[in-house]
Short mmCIF file of C-alpha atoms in Angstrom, two decimals:
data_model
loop_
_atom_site.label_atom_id
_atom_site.label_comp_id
_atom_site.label_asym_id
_atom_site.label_seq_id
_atom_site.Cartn_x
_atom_site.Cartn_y
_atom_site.Cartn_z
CA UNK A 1 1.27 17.05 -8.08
CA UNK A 2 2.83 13.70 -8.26
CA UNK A 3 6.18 13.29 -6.02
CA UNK A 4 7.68 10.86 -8.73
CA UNK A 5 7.27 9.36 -12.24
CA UNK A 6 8.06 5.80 -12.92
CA UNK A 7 7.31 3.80 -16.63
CA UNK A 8 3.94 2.82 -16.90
CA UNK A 9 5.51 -0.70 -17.81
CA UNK A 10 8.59 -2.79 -18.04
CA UNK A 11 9.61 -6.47 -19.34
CA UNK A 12 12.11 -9.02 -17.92
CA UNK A 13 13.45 -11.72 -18.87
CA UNK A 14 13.42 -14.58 -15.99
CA UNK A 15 17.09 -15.08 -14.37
CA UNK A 16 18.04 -11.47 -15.10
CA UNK A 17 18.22 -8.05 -13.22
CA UNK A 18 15.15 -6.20 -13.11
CA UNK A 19 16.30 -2.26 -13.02
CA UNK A 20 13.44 -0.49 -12.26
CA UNK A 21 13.49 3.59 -11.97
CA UNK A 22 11.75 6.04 -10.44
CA UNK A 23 12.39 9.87 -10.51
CA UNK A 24 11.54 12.30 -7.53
CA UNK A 25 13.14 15.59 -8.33
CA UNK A 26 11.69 17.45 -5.98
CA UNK A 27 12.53 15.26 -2.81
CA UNK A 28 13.02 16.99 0.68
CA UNK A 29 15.71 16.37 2.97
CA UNK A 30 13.49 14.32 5.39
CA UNK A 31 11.97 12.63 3.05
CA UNK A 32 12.66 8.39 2.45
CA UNK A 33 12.43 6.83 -0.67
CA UNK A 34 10.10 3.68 -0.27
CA UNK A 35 8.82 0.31 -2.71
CA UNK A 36 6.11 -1.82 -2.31
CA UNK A 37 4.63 -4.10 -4.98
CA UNK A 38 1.36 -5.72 -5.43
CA UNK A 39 0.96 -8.82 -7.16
CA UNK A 40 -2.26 -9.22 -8.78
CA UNK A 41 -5.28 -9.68 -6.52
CA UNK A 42 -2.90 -9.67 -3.07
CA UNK A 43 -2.49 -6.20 -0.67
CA UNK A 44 0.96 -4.31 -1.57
CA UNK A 45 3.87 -5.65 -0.34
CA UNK A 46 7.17 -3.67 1.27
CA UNK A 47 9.91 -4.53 -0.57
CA UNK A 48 12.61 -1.68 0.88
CA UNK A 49 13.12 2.20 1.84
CA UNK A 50 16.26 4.38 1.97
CA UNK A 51 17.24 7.99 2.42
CA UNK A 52 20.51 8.53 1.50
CA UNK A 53 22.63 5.24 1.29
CA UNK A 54 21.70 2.29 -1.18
CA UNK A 55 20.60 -0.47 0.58
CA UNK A 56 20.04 -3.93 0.23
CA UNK A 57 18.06 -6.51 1.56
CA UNK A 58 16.86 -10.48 0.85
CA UNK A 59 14.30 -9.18 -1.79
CA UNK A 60 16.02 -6.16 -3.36
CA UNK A 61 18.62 -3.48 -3.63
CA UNK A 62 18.42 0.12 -3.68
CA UNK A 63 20.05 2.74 -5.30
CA UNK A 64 19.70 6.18 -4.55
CA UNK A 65 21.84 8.99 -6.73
CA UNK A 66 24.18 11.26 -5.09
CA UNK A 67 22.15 14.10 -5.86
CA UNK A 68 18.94 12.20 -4.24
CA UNK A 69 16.39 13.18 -7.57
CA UNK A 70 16.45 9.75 -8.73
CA UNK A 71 16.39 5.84 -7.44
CA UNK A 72 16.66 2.79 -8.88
CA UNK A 73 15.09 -0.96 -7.71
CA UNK A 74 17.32 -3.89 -8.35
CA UNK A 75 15.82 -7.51 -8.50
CA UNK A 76 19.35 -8.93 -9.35
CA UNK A 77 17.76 -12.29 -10.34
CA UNK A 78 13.65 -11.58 -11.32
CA UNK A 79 11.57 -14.65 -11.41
CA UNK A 80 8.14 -15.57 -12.84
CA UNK A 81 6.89 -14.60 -9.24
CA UNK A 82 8.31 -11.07 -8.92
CA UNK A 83 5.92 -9.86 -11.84
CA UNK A 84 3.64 -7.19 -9.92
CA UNK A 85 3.03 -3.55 -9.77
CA UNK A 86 5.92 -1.77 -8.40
CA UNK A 87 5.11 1.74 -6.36
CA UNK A 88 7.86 4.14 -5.77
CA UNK A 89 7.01 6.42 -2.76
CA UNK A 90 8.48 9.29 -0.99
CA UNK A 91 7.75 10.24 2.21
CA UNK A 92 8.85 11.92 5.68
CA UNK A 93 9.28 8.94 7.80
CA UNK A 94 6.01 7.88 9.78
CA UNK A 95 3.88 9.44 7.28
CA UNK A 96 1.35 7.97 5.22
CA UNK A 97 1.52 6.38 2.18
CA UNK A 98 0.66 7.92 -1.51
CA UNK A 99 0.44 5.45 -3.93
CA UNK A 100 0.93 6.50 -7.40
CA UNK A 101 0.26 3.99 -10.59
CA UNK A 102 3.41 2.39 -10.25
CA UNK A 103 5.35 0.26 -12.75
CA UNK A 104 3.93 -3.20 -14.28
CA UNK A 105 6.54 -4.99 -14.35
CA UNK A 106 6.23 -8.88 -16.59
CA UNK A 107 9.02 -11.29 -16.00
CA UNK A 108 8.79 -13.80 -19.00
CA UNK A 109 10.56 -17.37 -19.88
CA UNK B 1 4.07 -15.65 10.19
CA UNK B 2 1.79 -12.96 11.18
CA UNK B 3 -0.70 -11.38 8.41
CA UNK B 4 -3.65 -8.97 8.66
CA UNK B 5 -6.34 -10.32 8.28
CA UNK B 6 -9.84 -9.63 6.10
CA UNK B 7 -13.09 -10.54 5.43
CA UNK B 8 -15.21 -11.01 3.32
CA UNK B 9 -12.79 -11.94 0.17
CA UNK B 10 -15.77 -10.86 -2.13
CA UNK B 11 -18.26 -8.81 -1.61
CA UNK B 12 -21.49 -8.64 -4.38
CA UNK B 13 -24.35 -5.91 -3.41
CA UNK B 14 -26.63 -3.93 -5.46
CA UNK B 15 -26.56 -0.07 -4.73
CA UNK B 16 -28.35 1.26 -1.76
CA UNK B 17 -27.87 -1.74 0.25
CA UNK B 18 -25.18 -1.50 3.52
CA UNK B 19 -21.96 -3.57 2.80
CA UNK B 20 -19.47 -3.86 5.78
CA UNK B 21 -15.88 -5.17 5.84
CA UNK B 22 -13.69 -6.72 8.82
CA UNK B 23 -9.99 -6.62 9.12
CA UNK B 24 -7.73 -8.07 12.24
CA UNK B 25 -4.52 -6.07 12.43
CA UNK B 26 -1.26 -8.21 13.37
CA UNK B 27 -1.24 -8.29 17.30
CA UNK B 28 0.34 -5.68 18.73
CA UNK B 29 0.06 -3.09 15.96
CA UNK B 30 -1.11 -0.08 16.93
CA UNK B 31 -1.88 1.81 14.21
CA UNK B 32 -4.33 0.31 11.53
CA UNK B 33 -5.42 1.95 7.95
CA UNK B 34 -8.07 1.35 5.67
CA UNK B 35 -7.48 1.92 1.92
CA UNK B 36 -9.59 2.17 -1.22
CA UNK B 37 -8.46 0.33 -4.43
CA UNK B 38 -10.17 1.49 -8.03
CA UNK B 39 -9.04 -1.04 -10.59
CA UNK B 40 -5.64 0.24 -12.55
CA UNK B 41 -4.64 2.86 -9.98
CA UNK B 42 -2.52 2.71 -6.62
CA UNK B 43 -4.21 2.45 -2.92
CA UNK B 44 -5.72 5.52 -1.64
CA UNK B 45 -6.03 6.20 1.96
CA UNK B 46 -9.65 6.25 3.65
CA UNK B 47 -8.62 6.29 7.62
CA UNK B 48 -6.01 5.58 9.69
CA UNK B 49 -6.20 4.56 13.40
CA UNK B 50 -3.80 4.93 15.94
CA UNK B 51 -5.21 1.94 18.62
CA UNK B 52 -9.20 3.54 19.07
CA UNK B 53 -8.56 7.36 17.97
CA UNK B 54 -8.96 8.16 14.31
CA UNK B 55 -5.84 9.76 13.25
CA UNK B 56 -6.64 10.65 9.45
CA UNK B 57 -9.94 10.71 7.72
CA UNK B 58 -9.76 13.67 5.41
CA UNK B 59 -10.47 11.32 2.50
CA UNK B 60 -13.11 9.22 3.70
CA UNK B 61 -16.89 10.20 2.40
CA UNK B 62 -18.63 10.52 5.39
CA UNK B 63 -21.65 10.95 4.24
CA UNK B 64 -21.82 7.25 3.05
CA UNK B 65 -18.40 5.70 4.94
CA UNK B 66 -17.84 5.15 8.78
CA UNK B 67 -15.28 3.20 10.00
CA UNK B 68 -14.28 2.15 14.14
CA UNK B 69 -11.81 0.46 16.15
CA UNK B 70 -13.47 0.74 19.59
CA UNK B 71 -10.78 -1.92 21.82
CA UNK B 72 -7.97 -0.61 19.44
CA UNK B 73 -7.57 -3.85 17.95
CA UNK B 74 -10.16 -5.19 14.96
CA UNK B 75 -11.88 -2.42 12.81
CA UNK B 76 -15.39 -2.30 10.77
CA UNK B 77 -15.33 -0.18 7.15
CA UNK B 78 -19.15 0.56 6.55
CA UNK B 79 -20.49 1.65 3.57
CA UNK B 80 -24.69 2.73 3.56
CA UNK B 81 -25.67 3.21 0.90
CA UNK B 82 -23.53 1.73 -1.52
CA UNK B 83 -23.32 3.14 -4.87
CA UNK B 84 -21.94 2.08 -8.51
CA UNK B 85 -18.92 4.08 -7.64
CA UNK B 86 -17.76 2.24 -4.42
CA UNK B 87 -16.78 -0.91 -6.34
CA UNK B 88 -13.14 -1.34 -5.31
CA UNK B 89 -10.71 -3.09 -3.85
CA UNK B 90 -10.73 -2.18 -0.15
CA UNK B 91 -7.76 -3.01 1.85
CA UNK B 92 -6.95 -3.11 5.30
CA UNK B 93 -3.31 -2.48 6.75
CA UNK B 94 -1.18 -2.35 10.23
CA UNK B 95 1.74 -1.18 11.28
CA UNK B 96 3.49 -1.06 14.82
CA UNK B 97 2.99 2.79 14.97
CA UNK B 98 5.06 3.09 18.23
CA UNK B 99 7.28 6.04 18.98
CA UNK B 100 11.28 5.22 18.31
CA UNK B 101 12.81 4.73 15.44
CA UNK B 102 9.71 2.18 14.17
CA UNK B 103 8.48 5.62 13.47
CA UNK B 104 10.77 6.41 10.80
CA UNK B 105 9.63 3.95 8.49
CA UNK B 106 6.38 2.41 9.96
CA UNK B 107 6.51 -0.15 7.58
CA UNK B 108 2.99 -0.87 6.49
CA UNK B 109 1.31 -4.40 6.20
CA UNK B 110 -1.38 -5.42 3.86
CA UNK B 111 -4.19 -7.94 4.33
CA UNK B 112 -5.82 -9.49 1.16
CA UNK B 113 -8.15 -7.11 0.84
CA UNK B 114 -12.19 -7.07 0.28
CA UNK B 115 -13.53 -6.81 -3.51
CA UNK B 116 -16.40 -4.94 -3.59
CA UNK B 117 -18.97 -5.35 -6.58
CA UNK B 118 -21.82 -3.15 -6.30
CA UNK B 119 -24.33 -3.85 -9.26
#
């Protein structure tokens, strides 16, 4: 059973936000909320994780709803660069790491 | 700054022949992983190491795959004998894997990764 559903694909214009979601309904309490991306022919890369709190870091922000079911990924200015798969992942911490399909996302002029 | 590191880039074999793959984990890590790549779908774990000791192999076909870290540092992914079905993307990753709070999140490092064509 897959731990969370993100869009198969998203576009995005260059110089804007890229909002990328990802549901996990059936999170557990010890469980973190993790992205990577992989751009095309490179290893994934970690972009973030949270539990509870949104975070934010020099690549990224992250918010997580109240109610925990739900995230979202904010790249608050997406260049031609960020376009790559995006993998939302949910995990205890230490644990390893189930990749699902993730979301394409294309940044365009 | 540090990277994992992995070789071959590109791998070309023709089935039944042995195909082997190298990765050096960022010094000091002490927990290493070896993931399979099929083209349009997400990483799948093979093995994990933590320093010589295999930690996780539950989804590594041992009839065909072997993998070792004897010092606890580089690692060998073998594959005899290939088959049409192994060509992937095979990636290698690290991750300090110490106890503390590096535990909680154990973020994960990726080398380039090894494409394996087997014709």
């Amino acid at each position: 059973d897959a731990k969370t559903t993100q869009p198969p694909s998203m576009d995005c214009a260059e110089g804007r936000a890229a909002n990328l979601p990802c549901n996990h309904s059936t999170i557990s309490g010890n469980e973190y909320v993790y992205w990577y991306r992989q751009i095309h022919s490179q290893g994934p890369q970690y972009i973030i994780h949270g539990l509870k709190n949104n975070e934010t870091n020099e690549m990224a922000s992250l918010i997580i709803t109240e109610d925990r079911k739900s995230s979202t990924l904010i790249l608050p200015h997406a260049t031609l660069r960020d376009t790559a798969v995006y993998y939302c992942i949910v995990r205890p911490g230490g644990s390893k790491l189930t990749f699902g399909t993730g979301t394409q996302l294309k940044v365009e002029l | 700054e540090a990277e994992v590191a992995q070789s071959p880039r590109y791998k070309i074999t023709e089935k039944s022949q042995a195909v082997a793959f190298w990765c050096d984990p960022i010094s000091g890590h002490a927990t290493l992983y070896w993931y399979r790549q099929i083209l349009g779908q997400g990483p799948e774990l093979l093995v994990q190491f933590q320093d010589e000791s295999v930690v996780d192999d539950s989804q590594l076909p041992k009839d065909r795959f072997s993998a070792e870290r004897l010092k606890g540092v580089d690692s060998t992914l073998k594959i005899q004998p290939a088959e049409l079905g192994d060509s992937a993307m095979y990636l290698c990753a690290s991750s300090p894997g110490t106890g503390g709070d590096l535990v909680l999140y154990n973020e994960q490092f990726f080398g380039p990764g090894t494409r394996l064509t087997v014709l």
